Short mmCIF file of C-alpha atoms and ligand atoms in Angstrom, two decimals:
data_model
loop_
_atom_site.label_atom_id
_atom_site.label_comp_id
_atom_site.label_asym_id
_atom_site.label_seq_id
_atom_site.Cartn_x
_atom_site.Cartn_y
_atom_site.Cartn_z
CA UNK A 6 -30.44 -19.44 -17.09
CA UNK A 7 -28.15 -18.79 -20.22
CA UNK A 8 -26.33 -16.43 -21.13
CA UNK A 9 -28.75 -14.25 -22.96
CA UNK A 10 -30.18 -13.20 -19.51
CA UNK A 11 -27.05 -12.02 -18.56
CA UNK A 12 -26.36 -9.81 -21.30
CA UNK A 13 -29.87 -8.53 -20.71
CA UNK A 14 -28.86 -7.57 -16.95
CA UNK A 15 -25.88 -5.78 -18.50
CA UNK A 16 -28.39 -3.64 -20.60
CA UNK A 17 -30.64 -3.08 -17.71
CA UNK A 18 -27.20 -1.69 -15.67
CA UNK A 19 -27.22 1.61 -14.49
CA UNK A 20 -23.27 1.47 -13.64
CA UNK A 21 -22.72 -0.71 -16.57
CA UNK A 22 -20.37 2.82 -17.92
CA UNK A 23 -18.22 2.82 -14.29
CA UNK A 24 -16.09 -0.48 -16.79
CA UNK A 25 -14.44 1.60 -18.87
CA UNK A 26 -13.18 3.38 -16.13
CA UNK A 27 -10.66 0.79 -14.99
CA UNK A 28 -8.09 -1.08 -17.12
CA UNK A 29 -9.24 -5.17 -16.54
CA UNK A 30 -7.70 -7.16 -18.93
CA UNK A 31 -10.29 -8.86 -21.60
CA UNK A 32 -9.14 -12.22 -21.13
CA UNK A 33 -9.76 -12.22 -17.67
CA UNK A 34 -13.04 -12.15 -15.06
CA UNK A 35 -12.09 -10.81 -12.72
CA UNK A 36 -13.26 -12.18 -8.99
CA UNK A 37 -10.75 -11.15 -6.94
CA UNK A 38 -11.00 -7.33 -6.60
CA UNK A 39 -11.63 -7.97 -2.68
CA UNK A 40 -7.92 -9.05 -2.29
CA UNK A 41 -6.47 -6.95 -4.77
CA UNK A 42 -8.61 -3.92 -6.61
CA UNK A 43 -8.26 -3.80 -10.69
CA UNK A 44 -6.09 -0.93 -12.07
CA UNK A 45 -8.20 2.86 -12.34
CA UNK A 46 -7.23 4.44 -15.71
CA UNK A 47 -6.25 7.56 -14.20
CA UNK A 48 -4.11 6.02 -11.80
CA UNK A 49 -1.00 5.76 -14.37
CA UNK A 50 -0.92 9.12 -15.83
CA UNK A 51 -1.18 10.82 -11.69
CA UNK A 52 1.48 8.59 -10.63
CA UNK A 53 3.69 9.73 -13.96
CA UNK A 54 2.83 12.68 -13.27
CA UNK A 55 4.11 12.64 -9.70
CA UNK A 56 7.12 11.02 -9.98
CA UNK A 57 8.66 12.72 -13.20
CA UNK A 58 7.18 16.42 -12.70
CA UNK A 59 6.13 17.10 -8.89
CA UNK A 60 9.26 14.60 -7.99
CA UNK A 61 11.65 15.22 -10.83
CA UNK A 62 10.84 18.49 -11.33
CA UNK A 63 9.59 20.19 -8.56
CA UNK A 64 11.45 18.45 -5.51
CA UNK A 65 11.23 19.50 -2.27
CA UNK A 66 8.83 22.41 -3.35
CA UNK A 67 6.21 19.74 -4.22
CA UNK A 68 5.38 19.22 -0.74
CA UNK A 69 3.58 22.77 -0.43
CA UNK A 70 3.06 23.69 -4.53
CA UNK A 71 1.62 19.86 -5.07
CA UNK A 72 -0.32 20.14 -2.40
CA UNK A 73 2.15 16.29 -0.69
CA UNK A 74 1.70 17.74 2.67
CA UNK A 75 -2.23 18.05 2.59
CA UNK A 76 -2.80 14.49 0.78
CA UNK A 77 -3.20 12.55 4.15
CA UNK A 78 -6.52 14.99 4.60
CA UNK A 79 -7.31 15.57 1.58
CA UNK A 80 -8.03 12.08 0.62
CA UNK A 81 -9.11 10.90 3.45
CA UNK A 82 -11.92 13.48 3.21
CA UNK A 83 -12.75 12.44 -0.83
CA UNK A 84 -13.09 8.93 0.77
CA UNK A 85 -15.60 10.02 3.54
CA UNK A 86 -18.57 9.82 1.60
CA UNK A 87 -18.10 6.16 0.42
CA UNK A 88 -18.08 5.14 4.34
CA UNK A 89 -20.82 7.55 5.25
CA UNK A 90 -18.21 10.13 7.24
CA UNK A 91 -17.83 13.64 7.02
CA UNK A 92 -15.44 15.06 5.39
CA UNK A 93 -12.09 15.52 8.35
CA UNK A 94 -13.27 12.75 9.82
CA UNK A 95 -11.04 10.26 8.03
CA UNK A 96 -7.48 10.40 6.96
CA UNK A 97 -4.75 8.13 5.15
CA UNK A 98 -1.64 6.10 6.50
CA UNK A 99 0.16 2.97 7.37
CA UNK A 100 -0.55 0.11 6.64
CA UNK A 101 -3.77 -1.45 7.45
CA UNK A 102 -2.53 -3.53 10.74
CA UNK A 103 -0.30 -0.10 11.90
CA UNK A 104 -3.26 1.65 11.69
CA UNK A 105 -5.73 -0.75 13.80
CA UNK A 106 -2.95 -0.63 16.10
CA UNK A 107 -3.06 3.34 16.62
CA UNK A 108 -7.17 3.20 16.51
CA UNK A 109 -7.47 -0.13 19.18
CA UNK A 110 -4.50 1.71 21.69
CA UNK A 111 -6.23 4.97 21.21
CA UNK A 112 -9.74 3.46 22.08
CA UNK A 113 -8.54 1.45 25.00
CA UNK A 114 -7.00 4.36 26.49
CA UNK A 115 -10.28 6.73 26.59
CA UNK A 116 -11.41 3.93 28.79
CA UNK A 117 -9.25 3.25 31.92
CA UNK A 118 -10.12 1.12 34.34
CA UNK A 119 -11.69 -1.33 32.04
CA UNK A 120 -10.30 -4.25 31.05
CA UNK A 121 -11.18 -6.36 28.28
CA UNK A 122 -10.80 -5.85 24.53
CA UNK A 123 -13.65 -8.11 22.42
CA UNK A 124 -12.54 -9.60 19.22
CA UNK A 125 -14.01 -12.43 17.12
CA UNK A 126 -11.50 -15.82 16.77
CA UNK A 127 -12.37 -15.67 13.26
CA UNK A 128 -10.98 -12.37 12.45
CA UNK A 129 -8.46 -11.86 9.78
CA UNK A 130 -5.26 -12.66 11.79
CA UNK A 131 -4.21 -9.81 11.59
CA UNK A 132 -7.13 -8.41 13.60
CA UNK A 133 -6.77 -10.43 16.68
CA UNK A 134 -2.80 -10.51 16.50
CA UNK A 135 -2.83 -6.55 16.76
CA UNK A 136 -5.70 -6.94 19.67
CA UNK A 137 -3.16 -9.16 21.39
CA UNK A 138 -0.51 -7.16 21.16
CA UNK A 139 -2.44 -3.85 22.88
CA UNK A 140 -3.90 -6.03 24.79
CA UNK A 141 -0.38 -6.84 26.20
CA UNK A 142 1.01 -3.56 26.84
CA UNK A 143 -1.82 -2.00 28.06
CA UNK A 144 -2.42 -5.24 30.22
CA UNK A 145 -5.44 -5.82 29.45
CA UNK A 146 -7.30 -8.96 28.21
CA UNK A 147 -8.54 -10.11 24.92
CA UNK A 148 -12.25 -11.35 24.95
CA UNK A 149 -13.38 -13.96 22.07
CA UNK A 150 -16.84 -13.61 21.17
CA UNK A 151 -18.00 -16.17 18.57
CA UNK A 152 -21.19 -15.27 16.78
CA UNK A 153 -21.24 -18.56 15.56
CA UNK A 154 -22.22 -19.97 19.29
CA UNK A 155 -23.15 -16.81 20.94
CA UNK A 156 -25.27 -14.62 17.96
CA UNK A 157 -25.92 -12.05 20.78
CA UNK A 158 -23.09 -10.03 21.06
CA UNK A 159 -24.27 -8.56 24.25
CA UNK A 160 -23.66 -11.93 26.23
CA UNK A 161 -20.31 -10.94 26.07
CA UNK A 162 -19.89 -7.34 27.18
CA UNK A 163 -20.16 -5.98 30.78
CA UNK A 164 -18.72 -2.65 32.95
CA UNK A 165 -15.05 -4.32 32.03
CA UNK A 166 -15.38 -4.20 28.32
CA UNK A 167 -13.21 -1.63 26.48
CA UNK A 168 -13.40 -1.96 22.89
CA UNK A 169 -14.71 -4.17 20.92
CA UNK A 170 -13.06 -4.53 17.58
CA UNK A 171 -14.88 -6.57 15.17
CA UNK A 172 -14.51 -6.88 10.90
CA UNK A 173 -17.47 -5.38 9.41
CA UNK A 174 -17.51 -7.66 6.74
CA UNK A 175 -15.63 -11.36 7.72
CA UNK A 176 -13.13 -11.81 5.05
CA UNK A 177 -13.43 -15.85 4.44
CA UNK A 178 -17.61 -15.74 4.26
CA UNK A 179 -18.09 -12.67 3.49
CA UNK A 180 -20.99 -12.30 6.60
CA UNK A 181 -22.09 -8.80 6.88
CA UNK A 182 -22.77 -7.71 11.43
CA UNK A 183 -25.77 -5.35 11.47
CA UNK A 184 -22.96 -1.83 11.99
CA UNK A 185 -25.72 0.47 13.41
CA UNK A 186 -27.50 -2.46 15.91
CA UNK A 187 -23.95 -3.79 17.18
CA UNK A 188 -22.84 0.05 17.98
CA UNK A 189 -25.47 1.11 19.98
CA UNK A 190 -25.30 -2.74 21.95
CA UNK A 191 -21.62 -1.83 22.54
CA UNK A 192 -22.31 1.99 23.83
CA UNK A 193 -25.26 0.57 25.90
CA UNK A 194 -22.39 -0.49 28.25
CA UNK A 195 -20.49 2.26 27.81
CA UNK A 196 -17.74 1.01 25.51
CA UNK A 197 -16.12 2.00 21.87
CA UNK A 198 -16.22 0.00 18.99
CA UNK A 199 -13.59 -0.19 16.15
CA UNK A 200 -14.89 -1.43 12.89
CA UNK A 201 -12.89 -3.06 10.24
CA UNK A 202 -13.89 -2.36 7.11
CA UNK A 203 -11.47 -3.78 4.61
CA UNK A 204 -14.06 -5.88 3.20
CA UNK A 205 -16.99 -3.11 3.11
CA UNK A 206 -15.42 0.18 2.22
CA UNK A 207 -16.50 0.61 -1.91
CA UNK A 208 -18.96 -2.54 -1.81
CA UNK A 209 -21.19 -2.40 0.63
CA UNK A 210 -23.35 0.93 2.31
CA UNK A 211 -21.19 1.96 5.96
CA UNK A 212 -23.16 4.49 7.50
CA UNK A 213 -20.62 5.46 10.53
CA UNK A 214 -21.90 8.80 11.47
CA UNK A 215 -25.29 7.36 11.16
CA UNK A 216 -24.52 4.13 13.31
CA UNK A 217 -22.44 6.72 15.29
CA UNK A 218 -19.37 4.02 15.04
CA UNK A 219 -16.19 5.16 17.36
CA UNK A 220 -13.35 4.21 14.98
CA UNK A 221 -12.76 2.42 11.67
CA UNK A 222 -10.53 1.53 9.66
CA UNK A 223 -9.93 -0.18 6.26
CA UNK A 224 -7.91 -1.14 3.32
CA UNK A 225 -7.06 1.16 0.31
CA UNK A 226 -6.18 -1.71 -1.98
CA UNK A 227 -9.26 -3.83 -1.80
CA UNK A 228 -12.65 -2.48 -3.04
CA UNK A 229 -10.94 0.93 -3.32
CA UNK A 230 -8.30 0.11 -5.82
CA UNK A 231 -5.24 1.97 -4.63
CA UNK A 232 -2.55 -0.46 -5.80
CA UNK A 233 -0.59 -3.21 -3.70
CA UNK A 234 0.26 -1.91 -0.85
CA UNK A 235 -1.32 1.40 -1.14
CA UNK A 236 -2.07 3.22 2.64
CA UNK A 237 -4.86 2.50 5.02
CA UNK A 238 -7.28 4.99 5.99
CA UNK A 239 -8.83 5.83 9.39
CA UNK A 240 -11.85 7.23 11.19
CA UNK A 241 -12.14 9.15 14.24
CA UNK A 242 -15.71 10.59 15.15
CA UNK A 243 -15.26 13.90 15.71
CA UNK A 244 -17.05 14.02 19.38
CA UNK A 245 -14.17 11.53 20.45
CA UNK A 246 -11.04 13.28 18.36
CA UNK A 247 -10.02 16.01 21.20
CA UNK A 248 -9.50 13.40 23.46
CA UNK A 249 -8.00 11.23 21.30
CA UNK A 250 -3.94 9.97 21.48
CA UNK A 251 -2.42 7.70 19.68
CA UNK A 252 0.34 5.74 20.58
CA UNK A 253 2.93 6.34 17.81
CA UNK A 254 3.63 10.42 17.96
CA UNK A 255 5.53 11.20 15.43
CA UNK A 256 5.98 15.00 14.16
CA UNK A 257 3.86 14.89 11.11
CA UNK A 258 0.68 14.43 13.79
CA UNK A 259 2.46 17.17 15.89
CA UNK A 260 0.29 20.90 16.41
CA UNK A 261 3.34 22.70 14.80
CA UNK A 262 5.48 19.96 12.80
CA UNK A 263 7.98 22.83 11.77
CA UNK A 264 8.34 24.49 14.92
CA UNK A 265 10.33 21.73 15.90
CA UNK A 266 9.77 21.69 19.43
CA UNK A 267 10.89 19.38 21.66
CA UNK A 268 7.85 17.74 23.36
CA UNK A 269 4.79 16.50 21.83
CA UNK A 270 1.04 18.27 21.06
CA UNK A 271 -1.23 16.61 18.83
CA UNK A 272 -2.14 18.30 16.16
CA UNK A 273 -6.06 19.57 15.83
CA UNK A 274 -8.61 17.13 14.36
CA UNK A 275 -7.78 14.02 12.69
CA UNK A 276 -4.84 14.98 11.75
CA UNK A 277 -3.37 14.14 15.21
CA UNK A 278 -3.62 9.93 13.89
CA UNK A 279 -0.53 11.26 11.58
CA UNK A 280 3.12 9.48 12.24
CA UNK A 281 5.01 10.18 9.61
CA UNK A 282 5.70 10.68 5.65
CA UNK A 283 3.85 8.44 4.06
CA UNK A 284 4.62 7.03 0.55
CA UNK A 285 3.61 10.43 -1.70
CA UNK A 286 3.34 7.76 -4.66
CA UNK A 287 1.48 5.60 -2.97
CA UNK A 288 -0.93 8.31 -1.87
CA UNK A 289 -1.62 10.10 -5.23
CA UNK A 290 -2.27 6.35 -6.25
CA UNK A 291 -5.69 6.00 -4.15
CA UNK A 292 -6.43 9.37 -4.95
CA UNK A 293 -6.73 9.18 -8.34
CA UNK A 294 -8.55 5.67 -7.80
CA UNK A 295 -11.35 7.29 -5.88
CA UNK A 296 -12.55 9.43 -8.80
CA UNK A 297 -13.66 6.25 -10.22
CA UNK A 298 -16.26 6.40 -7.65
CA UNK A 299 -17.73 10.09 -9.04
CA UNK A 300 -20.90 10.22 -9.80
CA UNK A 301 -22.27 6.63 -8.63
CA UNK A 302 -23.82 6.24 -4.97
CA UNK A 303 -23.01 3.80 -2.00
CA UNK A 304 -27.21 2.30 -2.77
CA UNK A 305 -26.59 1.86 -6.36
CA UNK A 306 -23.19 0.18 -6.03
CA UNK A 307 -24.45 -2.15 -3.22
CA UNK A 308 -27.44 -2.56 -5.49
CA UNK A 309 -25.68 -4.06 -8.50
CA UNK A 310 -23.40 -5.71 -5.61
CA UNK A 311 -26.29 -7.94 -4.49
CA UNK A 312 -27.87 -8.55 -8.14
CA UNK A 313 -24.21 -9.87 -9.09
CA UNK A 314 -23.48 -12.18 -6.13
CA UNK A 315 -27.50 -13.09 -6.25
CA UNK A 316 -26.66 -14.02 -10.29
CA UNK A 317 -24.12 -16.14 -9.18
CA UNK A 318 -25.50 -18.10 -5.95
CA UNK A 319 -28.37 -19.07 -8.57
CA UNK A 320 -25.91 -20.75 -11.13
CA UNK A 321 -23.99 -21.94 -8.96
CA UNK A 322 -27.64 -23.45 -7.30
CA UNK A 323 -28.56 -24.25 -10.48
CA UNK A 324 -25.21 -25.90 -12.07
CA UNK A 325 -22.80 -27.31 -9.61
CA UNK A 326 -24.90 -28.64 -7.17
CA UNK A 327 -24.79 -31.94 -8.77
CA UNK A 328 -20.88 -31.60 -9.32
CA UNK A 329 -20.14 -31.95 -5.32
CA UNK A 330 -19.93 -27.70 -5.29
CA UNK A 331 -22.27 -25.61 -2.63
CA UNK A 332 -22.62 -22.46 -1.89
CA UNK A 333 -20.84 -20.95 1.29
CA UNK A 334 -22.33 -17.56 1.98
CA UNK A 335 -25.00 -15.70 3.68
CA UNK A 336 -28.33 -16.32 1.28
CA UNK A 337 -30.21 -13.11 2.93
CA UNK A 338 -29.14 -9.73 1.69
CA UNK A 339 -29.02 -7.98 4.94
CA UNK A 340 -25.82 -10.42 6.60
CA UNK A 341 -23.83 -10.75 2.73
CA UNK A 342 -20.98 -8.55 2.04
CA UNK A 343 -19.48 -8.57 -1.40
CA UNK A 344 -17.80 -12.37 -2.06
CA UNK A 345 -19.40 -15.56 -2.18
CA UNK A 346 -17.54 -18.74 -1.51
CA UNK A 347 -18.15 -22.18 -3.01
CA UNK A 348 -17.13 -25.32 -0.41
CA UNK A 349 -15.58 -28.37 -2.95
CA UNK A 350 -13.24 -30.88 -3.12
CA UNK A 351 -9.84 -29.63 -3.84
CA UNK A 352 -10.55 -26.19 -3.36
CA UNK A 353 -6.95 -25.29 -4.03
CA UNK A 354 -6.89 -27.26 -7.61
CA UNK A 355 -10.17 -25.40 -8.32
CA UNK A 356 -8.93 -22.58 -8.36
CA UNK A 357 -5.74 -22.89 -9.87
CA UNK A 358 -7.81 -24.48 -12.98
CA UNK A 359 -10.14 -21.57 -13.07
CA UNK A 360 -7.34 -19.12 -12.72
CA UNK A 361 -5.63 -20.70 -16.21
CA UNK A 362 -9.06 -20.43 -17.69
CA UNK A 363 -8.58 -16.62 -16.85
CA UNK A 364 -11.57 -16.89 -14.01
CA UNK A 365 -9.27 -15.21 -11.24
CA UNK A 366 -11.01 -16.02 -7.72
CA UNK A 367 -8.90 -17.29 -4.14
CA UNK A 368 -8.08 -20.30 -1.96
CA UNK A 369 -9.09 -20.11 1.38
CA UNK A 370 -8.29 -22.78 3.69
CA UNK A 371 -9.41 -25.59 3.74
CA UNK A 372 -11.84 -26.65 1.12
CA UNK A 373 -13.33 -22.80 -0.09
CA UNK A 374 -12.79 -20.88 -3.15
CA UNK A 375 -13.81 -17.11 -2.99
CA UNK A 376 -15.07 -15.25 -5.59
CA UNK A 377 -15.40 -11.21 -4.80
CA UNK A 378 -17.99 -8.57 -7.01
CA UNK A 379 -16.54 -5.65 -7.21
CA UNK A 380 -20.06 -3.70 -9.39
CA UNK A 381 -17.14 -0.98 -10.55
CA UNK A 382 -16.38 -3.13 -12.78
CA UNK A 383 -18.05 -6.50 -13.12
CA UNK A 384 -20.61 -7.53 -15.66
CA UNK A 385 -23.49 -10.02 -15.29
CA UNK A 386 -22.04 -11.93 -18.53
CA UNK A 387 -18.49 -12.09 -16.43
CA UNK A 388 -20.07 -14.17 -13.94
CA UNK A 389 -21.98 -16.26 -16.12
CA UNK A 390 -19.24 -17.27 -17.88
CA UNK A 391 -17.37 -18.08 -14.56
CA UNK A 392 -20.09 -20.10 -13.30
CA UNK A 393 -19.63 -22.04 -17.07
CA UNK A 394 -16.07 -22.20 -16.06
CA UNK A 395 -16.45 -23.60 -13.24
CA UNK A 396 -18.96 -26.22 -14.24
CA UNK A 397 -16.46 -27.38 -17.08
CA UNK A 398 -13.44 -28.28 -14.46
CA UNK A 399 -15.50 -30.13 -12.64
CA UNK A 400 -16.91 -32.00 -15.09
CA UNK A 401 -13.53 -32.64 -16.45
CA UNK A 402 -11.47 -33.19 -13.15
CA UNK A 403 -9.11 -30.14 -14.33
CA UNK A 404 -8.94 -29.52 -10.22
CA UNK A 405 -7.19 -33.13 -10.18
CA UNK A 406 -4.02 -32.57 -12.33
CA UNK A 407 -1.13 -32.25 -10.38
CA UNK A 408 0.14 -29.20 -12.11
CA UNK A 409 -2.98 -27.69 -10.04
CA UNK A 410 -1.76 -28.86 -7.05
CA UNK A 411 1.22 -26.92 -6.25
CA UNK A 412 1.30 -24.58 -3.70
CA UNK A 413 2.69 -21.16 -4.30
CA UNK A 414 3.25 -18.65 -1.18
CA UNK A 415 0.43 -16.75 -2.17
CA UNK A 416 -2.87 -18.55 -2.08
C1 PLP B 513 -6.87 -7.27 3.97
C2 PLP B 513 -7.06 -7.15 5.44
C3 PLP B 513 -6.04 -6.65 6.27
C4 PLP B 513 -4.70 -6.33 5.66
O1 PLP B 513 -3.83 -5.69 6.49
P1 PLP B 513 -2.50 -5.03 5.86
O2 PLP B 513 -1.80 -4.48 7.01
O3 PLP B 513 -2.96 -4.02 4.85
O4 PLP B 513 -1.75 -6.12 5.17
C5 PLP B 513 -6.31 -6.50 7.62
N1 PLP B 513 -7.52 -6.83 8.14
C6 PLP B 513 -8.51 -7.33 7.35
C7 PLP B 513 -9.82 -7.68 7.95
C8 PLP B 513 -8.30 -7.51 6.00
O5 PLP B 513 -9.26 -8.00 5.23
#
């Protein structure tokens, strides 16, 4: 295919206009929006805004006039609809790992008496560390199921299963579980699942009322652009929130934060998962990010999602087969998330030689690069012209040099 096709994709586009709004540098393609999201243009101006008039300005007022004290709710409910939740059914906070450790202690403890939490060994660490950790002070036991040897998750649940907390979306191959099927195997015995969906929240279609998922949670920096570092969000469904306690009670998820009273009542609703302040900054970041979802729908963004990583499993196919490169990803639409990976030689020196080229993807250990479409912003041409990239370092052993080979902390 060259790249005339592409450009003829980009014509055909319907979100082709969703570009302009984000600020991605021209000299780059960017493949990496699944680690860290590109920059929404409205983000600068709100977080200006915040700092030198509702901060500068307005102080401690801010918290009631600019609206600081609702923003937990507030954009947790804007973010609903791209995860298929209602709106008060999600809310912002913490850190990703702090908040799958509120969500897994919280599920565990509507079900006493059972015993065993169910987590994949090829989570994201971070996933089965936190499992491990509630796992030891509840004293409970952590489960592995393995997909890979075991495809039917219900081989591995029984009367003693708890939770099972599994990534939506597995961050290294970018395999996609079947939400709504796995649910309804997990309540079949009675337990709650907690979905992870740092790799599907703004790429792929989550349907959690539909699937009638327990808990989720996900990250706000990935697919939904809120800046390094920007908070988490959470999902409680609402038959399960009145029972629901968390394990770090802290006054801004108290019933009456400014009644001060001594001992604890969670607050109503969803607001209960609160702790406490949470960066205001930070906050107004990934709410300004969101609006760059207006307008387009979870089917046509996981649409142009598939055309894009379809686009680019073809040239790969087509040109760096013969170069020693394959494909590592799900071919069939229904079990691929949003990245692809290619398997070569000297993964790492790949992509350190596409990332001077300007084609920004990641090193995964040990031998896969991983390339993420985020259809907000990505054109066909962009990863036409990657593909071309690529297809030139091989050919020219760019992935060799040993300036390419020097490991920096962040891979
Ligand atoms: C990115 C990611 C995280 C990150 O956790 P932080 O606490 O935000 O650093 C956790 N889990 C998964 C599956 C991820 O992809």
């Amino acid at each position: 295919m060259d790249r005339s096709a592409a450009e003829a994709l980009d014509r055909d586009d319907p979100l082709a206009h969703t570009r302009d709004r984000f600020d991605v540098p021209d000299v780059l393609i960017y493949l990496d929006g699944n680690s860290l999201g590109a920059l929404p243009k409205a983000v600068p101006q709100r977080v200006n805004d915040v700092i030198t008039q509702q901060w500068g300005h307005d102080l401690v007022t801010s918290w009631n006039k600019q609206g600081w004290w609702d923003l937990p709710d507030a954009v947790g409910s804007k973010l609903a609809r791209i995860i298929g939740a209602q709106p008060k059914s999600v809310v912002i906070s913490d850190a990703t790992s702090v908040q799958l450790y509120k969500l897994l202690m919280a599920a565990a403890r509507l079900r006493p008496g059972r015993s065993t939490i169910v987590v994949e060994p090829t989570s994201f660490p971070t996933n089965a560390y936190i499992a491990a950790s509630v796992a030891d002070v509840l004293g409970l036991t952590v489960r592995w199921w393995s997909p890979a040897d075991e495809p039917d998750i219900s081989a591995v649940l029984d009367e003693d299963t708890a939770v099972v907390s599994l990534c939506h979306v597995d961050y290294r191959l970018g395999r996609m579980h079947d939400g709504r099927a796995i649910t309804q195997q997990v309540h079949d015995t009675e337990a709650l699942v907690l979905w992870d969906l740092c790799h599907s929240a703004g790429a792929v279609e989550v349907q959690l009322d539909d699937w009638d998922a327990d808990f989720a949670a996900g990250c706000g920096y990935k697919y939904l652009n809120g800046g390094p570092g920007a908070p988490s969000f959470a999902y409680v469904n609402p038959r399960l929130i009145d029972d629901v306690r968390q394990p770090i009670s802290g006054w801004h998820g108290h019933a009456a934060p400014f009644a001060l009273e001594r001992d604890y009542r969670p607050a109503e609703g969803i607001r209960r998962l609160q702790t406490g302040s949470n960066s205001v900054i930070a906050m107004a970041a990934l709410d300004a990010a969101l609006d760059a979802f207006d307008g387009v729908t979870m089917t046509a963004l996981r649409a142009k999602s598939l055309a894009l990583s379809d686009l680019f499993i073809a040239l790969v196919d087509e040109r760096l087969a013969a170069l020693g490169a394959t494909i590592e990803a799900p071919r069939s639409h229904d079990q691929r998330g949003s990245q692809v990976c290619v398997r070569t030689e000297n993964a790492y020196g790949f992509v350190q030689a596409l990332i001077k080229r300007g084609v920004v993807g990641d090193f995964r250990e040990p031998d896969l690069a991983r390339f993420g479409f985020t259809p907000l912003y990505l054109r066909f041409v962009d990863v036409w012209t990657a593909v071309h990239q690529m297809a030139e370092v091989l050919e020219s052993g760019e992935h060799e040099l040993p300036e390419n080979n020097v490991r920096a902390p962040v891979t």
